[in-house]
Coordinates of C-alpha atoms in Angstrom, one line a residue:
M1 CA 0.0 0.0 0.0
P2 CA 1.5 3.4 -1.0
T3 CA 2.3 5.9 1.7
V4 CA 0.4 9.1 2.0
F5 CA 3.5 10.9 0.6
T6 CA 3.5 8.6 -2.5
R7 CA -0.2 9.4 -2.9
I8 CA 0.6 13.1 -2.8
I9 CA 3.5 12.7 -5.2
D10 CA 1.3 10.7 -7.6
G11 CA -1.5 13.3 -7.5
E12 CA -4.0 11.2 -5.7
L13 CA -4.0 13.6 -2.7
P14 CA -3.5 17.4 -3.0
G15 CA -0.1 19.0 -2.2
R16 CA 1.3 22.4 -2.5
F17 CA 4.5 21.6 -4.3
V18 CA 7.5 23.9 -4.4
W19 CA 10.1 21.5 -5.9
R20 CA 10.0 18.5 -8.3
D21 CA 12.9 16.6 -9.8
E22 CA 13.5 13.0 -10.8
Q23 CA 14.6 12.0 -7.3
C24 CA 12.5 14.0 -4.9
V25 CA 9.8 16.6 -4.4
A26 CA 9.1 19.3 -1.8
F27 CA 5.7 20.4 -0.6
L28 CA 4.3 22.4 2.3
S29 CA 3.3 20.6 5.5
I30 CA -0.5 20.7 6.1
N31 CA 0.4 20.8 9.8
P32 CA 3.1 23.4 9.8
I33 CA 5.1 24.3 12.9
R34 CA 5.8 27.7 11.3
H35 CA 4.5 29.5 8.2
G36 CA 6.4 28.1 5.2
H37 CA 7.3 24.7 6.8
A38 CA 8.2 22.4 3.8
L39 CA 8.9 18.7 3.5
V40 CA 11.5 17.3 1.2
V41 CA 10.5 13.7 0.2
P42 CA 12.2 11.2 -2.0
R43 CA 10.1 9.7 -4.7
A44 CA 11.3 6.2 -3.6
E45 CA 9.5 4.9 -0.5
V46 CA 12.3 4.5 2.0
D47 CA 11.1 4.2 5.6
Q48 CA 14.1 5.5 7.5
W49 CA 16.6 8.1 6.4
T50 CA 19.4 5.8 7.6
E51 CA 18.4 3.4 4.8
L52 CA 18.8 5.9 2.0
E53 CA 21.4 5.4 -0.6
P54 CA 24.2 7.9 0.1
G55 CA 23.7 9.7 -3.2
L56 CA 20.0 10.2 -2.6
A57 CA 20.6 11.3 1.0
A58 CA 23.0 13.9 -0.4
H59 CA 20.5 15.1 -3.0
L60 CA 17.7 15.4 -0.4
T61 CA 20.0 17.5 1.8
T62 CA 21.0 19.7 -1.2
V63 CA 17.3 20.3 -2.1
A64 CA 16.6 21.1 1.6
Q65 CA 19.4 23.7 1.5
L66 CA 17.8 25.3 -1.6
I67 CA 14.4 25.3 0.0
G68 CA 15.9 26.8 3.2
R69 CA 17.6 29.6 1.3
A70 CA 14.3 30.4 -0.5
Q71 CA 12.5 30.4 2.9
Q72 CA 15.1 32.8 4.3
E73 CA 14.5 35.2 1.4
A74 CA 10.7 34.8 1.5
F75 CA 10.1 34.9 5.2
N76 CA 13.2 36.4 6.8
P77 CA 13.5 34.1 9.8
R78 CA 16.5 34.2 12.1
R79 CA 17.4 30.6 11.0
V80 CA 16.0 27.7 9.0
G81 CA 15.8 24.5 10.9
L82 CA 16.1 20.9 9.6
I83 CA 14.5 17.9 11.3
I84 CA 14.4 14.3 10.2
A85 CA 12.1 12.5 12.5
G86 CA 10.0 10.0 10.6
F87 CA 7.4 9.0 13.1
E88 CA 4.4 10.5 11.3
V89 CA 4.7 8.7 7.9
P90 CA 6.8 5.7 7.1
H91 CA 8.5 7.4 4.2
T92 CA 11.7 9.5 4.7
H93 CA 11.1 13.2 4.8
L94 CA 13.1 16.2 5.8
H95 CA 11.3 19.0 7.6
V96 CA 12.6 22.4 6.5
I97 CA 11.3 25.1 8.8
P98 CA 11.8 28.8 9.0
I99 CA 12.4 29.6 12.7
D100 CA 13.2 32.5 15.0
D101 CA 14.0 30.4 18.1
M102 CA 14.2 26.8 19.3
G103 CA 10.5 26.7 19.9
G104 CA 10.1 26.8 16.2
L105 CA 11.2 23.2 16.0
D106 CA 8.7 21.9 18.5
F107 CA 6.1 19.6 16.9
A108 CA 3.7 20.4 19.8
N109 CA 3.4 23.8 18.0
A110 CA 2.1 22.3 14.8
A111 CA -1.1 23.8 13.4
T112 CA -4.1 21.5 13.2
Q113 CA -5.7 23.7 10.6
V114 CA -4.4 26.3 8.2
D115 CA -6.2 28.6 5.9
P116 CA -5.6 27.2 2.4
A117 CA -5.0 30.7 1.0
R118 CA -2.1 31.1 3.5
L119 CA -0.6 27.8 2.4
D120 CA -0.9 28.9 -1.2
A121 CA 0.8 32.2 -0.5
A122 CA 3.7 30.5 1.4
A123 CA 4.2 28.0 -1.5
E124 CA 4.2 30.8 -4.1
A125 CA 6.7 32.9 -2.0
I126 CA 9.1 29.9 -1.9
R127 CA 8.6 29.1 -5.6
A128 CA 9.3 32.8 -6.5
A129 CA 12.5 32.8 -4.4
L130 CA 13.6 29.6 -6.0
R131 CA 12.9 31.0 -9.5
R132 CA 14.9 34.2 -8.7
A133 CA 17.8 32.0 -7.7
G134 CA 17.6 30.3 -11.1
H135 CA 16.7 26.8 -10.0
A136 CA 15.3 24.4 -12.6
G137 CA 13.4 22.1 -10.1
V138 CA 10.8 24.7 -9.2
A139 CA 7.3 23.1 -9.2
G140 CA 4.5 24.4 -11.4

């Protein structure tokens, strides 16, 4: 049975994509800890990040950096945090989160509902920053 992330990648479930390439995608979290919280997800269903092929792990990290730089430009946080937890969905994913303090990395602060227009605006802000930086993997 495909994971929820595979179903999003395949278009069976909606997602606000900011990045797509042959190896991975990035889309916004529907339960963001902070505005602009994105997930970098390999297309391959790999349960734990420690099981990733080294080249794919490196690619995911590179894409997370690009997303983080775009978040810095779009939202002007003090930092951009990166978390690899993996408890929510059995499909490796990197949380890339604009933060102003350590509390910005606490999953207890995740929103349970977000205005869809706010998610759309965050996705477009990240995509616009990625385009300005000249990246080819920018989604739609």
